[in-house]
PDB file of C-alpha atoms in Angstrom:
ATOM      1  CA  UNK A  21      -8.942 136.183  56.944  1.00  0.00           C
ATOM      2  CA  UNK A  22      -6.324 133.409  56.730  1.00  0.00           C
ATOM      3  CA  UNK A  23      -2.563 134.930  57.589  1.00  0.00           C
ATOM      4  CA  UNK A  24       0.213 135.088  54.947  1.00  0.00           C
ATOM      5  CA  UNK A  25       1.792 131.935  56.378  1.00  0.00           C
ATOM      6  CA  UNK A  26      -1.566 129.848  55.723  1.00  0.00           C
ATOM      7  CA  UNK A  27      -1.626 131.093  51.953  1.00  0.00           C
ATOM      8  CA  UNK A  28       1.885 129.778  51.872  1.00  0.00           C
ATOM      9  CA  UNK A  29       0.719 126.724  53.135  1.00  0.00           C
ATOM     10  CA  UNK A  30      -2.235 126.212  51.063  1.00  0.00           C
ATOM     11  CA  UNK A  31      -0.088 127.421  47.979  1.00  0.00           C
ATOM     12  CA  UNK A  32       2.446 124.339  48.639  1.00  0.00           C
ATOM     13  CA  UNK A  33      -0.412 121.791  49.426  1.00  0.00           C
ATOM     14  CA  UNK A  34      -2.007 122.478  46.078  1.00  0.00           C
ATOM     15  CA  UNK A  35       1.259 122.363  44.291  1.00  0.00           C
ATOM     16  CA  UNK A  36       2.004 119.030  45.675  1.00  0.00           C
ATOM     17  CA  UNK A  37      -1.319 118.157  44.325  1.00  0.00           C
ATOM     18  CA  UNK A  38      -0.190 119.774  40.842  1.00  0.00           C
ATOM     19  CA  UNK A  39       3.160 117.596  40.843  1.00  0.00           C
ATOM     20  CA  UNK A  40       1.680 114.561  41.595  1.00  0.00           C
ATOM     21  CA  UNK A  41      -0.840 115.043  38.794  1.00  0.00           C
ATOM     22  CA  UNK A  42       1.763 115.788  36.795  1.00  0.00           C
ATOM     23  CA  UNK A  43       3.510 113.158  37.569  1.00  0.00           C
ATOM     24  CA  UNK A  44       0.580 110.745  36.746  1.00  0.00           C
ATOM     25  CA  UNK A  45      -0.225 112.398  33.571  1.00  0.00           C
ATOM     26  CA  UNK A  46       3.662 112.213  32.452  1.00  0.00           C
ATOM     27  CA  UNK A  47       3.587 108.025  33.090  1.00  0.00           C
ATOM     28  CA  UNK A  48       0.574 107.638  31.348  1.00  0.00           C
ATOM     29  CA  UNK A  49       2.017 109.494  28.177  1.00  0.00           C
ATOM     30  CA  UNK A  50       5.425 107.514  28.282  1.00  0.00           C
ATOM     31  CA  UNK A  51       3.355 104.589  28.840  1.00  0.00           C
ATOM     32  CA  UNK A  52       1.036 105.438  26.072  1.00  0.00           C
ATOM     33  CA  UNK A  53       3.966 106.361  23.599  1.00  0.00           C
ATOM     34  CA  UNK A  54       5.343 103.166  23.960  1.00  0.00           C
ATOM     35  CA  UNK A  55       1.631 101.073  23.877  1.00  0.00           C
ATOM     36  CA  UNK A  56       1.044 103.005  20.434  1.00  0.00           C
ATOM     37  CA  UNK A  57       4.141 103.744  19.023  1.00  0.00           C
ATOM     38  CA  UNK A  58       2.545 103.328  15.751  1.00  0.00           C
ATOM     39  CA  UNK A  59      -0.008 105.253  15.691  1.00  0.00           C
ATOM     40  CA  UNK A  60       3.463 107.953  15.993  1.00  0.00           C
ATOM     41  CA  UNK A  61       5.675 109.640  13.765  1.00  0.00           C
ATOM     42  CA  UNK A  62       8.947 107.307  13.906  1.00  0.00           C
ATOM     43  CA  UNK A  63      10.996 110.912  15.773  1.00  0.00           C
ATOM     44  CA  UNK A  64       8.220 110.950  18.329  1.00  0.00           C
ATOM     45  CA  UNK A  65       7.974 107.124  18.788  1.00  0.00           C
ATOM     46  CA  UNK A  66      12.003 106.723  18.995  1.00  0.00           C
ATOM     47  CA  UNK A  67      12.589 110.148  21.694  1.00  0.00           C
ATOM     48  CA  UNK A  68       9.392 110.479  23.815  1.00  0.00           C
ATOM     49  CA  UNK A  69       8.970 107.325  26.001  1.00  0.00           C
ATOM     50  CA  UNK A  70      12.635 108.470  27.588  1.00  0.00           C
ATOM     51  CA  UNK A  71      11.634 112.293  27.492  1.00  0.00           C
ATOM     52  CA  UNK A  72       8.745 111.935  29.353  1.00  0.00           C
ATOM     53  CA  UNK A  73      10.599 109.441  32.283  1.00  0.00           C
ATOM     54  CA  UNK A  74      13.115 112.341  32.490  1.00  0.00           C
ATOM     55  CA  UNK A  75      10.087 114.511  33.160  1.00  0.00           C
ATOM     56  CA  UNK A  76       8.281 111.956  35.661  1.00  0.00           C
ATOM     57  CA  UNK A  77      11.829 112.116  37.464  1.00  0.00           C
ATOM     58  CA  UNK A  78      11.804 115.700  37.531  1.00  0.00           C
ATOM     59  CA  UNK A  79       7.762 116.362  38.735  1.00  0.00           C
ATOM     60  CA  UNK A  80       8.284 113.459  41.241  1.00  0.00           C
ATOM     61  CA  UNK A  81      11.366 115.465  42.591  1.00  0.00           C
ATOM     62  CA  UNK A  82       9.263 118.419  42.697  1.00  0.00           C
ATOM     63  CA  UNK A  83       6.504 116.427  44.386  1.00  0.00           C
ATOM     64  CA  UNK A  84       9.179 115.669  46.979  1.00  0.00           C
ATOM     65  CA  UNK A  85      10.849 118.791  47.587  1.00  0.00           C
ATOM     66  CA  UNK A  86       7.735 121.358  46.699  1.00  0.00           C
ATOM     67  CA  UNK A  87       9.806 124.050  48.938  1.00  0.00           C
ATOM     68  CA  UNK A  88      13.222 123.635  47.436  1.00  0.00           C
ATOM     69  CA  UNK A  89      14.364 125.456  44.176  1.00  0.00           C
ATOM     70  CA  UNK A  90      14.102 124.875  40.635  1.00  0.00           C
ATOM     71  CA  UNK A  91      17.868 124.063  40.583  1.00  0.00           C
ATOM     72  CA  UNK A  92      17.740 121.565  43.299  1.00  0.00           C
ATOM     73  CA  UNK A  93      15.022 119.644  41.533  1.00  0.00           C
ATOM     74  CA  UNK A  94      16.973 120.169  37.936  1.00  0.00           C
ATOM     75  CA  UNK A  95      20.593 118.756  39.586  1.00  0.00           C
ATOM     76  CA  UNK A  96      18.467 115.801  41.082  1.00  0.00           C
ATOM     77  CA  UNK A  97      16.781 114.835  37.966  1.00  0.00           C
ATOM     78  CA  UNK A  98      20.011 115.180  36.493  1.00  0.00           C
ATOM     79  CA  UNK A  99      21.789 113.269  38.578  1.00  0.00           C
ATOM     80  CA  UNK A 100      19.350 110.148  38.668  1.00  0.00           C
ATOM     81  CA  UNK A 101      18.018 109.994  35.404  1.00  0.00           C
ATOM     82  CA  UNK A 102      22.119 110.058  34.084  1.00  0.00           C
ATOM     83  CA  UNK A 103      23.194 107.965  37.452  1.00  0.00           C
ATOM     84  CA  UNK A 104      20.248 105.074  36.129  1.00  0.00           C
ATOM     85  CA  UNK A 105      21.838 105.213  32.730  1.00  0.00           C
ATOM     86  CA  UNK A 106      25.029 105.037  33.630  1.00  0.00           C
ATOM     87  CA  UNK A 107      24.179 102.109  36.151  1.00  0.00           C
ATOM     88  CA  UNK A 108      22.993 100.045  32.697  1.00  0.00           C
ATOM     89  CA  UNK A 109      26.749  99.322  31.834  1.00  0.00           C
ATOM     90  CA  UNK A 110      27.209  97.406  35.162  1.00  0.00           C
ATOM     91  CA  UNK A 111      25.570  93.481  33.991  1.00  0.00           C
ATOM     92  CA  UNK A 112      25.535  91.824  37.140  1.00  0.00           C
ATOM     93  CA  UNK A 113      23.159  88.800  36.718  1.00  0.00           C
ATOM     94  CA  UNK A 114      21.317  89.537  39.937  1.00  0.00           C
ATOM     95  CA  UNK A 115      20.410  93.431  38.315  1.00  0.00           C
ATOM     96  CA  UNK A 116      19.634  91.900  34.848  1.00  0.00           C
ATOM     97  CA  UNK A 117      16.837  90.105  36.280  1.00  0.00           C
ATOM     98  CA  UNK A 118      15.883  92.638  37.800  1.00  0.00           C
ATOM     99  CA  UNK A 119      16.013  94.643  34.348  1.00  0.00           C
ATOM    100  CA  UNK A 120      14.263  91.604  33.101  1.00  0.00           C
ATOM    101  CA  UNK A 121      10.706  92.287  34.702  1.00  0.00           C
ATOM    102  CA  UNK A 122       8.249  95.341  33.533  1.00  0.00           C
ATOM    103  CA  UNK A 123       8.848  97.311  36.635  1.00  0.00           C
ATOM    104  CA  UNK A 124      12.626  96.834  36.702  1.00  0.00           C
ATOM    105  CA  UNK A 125      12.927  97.520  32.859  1.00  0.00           C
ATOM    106  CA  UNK A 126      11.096 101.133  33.296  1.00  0.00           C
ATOM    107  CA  UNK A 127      12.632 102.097  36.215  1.00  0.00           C
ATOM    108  CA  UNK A 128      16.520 100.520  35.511  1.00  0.00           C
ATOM    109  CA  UNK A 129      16.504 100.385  31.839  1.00  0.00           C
ATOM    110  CA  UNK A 130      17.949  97.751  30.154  1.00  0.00           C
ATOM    111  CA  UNK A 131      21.000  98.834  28.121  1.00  0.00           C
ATOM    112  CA  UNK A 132      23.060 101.748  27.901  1.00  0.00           C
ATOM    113  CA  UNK A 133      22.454 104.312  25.302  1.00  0.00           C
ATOM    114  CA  UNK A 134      24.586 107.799  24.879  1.00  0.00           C
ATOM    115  CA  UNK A 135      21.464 109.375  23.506  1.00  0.00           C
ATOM    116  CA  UNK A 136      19.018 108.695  25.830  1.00  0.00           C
ATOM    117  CA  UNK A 137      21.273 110.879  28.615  1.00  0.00           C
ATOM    118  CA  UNK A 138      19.487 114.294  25.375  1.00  0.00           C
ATOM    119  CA  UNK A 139      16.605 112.471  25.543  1.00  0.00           C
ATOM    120  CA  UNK A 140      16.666 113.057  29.276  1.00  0.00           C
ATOM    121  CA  UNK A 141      18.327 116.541  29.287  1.00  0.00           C
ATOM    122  CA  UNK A 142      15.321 117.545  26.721  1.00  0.00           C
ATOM    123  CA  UNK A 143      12.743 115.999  29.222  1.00  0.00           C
ATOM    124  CA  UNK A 144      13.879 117.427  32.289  1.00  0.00           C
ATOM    125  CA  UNK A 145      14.314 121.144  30.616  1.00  0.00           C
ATOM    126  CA  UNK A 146      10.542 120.960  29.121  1.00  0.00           C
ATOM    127  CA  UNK A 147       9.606 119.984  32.478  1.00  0.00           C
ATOM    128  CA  UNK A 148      11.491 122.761  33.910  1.00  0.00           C
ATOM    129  CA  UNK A 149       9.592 125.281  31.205  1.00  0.00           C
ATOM    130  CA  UNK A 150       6.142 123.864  32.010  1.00  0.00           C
ATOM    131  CA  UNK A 151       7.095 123.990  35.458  1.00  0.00           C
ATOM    132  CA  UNK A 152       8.070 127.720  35.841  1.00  0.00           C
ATOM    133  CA  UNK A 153       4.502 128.460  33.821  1.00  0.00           C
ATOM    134  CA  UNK A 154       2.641 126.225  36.490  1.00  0.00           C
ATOM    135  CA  UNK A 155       2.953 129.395  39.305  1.00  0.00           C
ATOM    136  CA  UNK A 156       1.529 131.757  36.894  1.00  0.00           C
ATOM    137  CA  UNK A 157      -1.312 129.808  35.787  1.00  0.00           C
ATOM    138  CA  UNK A 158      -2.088 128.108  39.013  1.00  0.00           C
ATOM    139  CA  UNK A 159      -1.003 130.261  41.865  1.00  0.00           C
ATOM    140  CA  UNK A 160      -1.649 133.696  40.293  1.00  0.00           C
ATOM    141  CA  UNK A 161      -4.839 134.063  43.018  1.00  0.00           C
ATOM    142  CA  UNK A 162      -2.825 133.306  46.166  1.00  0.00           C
ATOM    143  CA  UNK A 163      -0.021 135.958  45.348  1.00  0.00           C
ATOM    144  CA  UNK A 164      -2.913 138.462  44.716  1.00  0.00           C
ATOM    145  CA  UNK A 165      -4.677 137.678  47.885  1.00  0.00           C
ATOM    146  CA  UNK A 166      -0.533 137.426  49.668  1.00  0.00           C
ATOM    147  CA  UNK A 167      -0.144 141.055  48.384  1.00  0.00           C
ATOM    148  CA  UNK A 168      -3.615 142.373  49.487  1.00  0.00           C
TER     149      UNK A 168
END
């Protein structure tokens, strides 16, 4: 019978696994709000391409850091997602080109906007919800067999 420590173990490997699904499932939604935006209603096209980068940020974080807390991951998605938006008022021309090509454009942005730092607040607290459920509905057999 594996110890307590291995359970612990296997519980972070398979979260890791979780986040980075997550995180894969969040681009291809942005990505896919964006491809058909009108196939959308006009709120959802507008709000969820930035909502669900704030929640990439925030499951990538958790990817990173599986065994730190909920706040550290919240204050780091915070902190970058609101950092890369503030970093869109500095117009360098060697960061604008940058900004110029596909990757640089949905990882930089391209021009500051006050609402996108609720867009992001919105993303990275939904992420935070889903991601407090995520123990119950996917770890719920390790903390029985923990307790045994």
């Amino acid at each position: 019978m594996p110890s307590k420590n291995e359970y612990i173990k296997l519980g972070y490997r398979n979260m890791r696994i979780v986040y980075m699904f997550a995180v894969v499932i969040t681009i291809l939604l942005g990505l896919s709000s964006r491809k058909y935006s009108q196939s959308l209603l006009p709120f959802v096209a507008q709000n969820a391409g930035d909502v669900m980068w704030a929640m990439m940020v925030y499951f990538g974080f958790r990817f990173l850091l599986v065994r730190k807390s909920l706040l550290t991951a919240i204050w780091l998605s915070f902190s970058f997602s609101f950092g890369i938006e503030i970093s869109q008022l500095y117009q360098a021309e060697w960061i604008n080109q940058i900004r110029n090509t596909l990757l640089g454009a949905l990882i930089l942005g391209i021009g500051f906007l006050e609402v996108d730092l609720i867009r992001y607040a919105v993303g990275i607290m939904f992420a935070t919800v889903l991601d407090k459920m995520l123990p119950v509905l996917i770890h719920q057999r390790y903390i029985k067999r923990i307790a045994e």
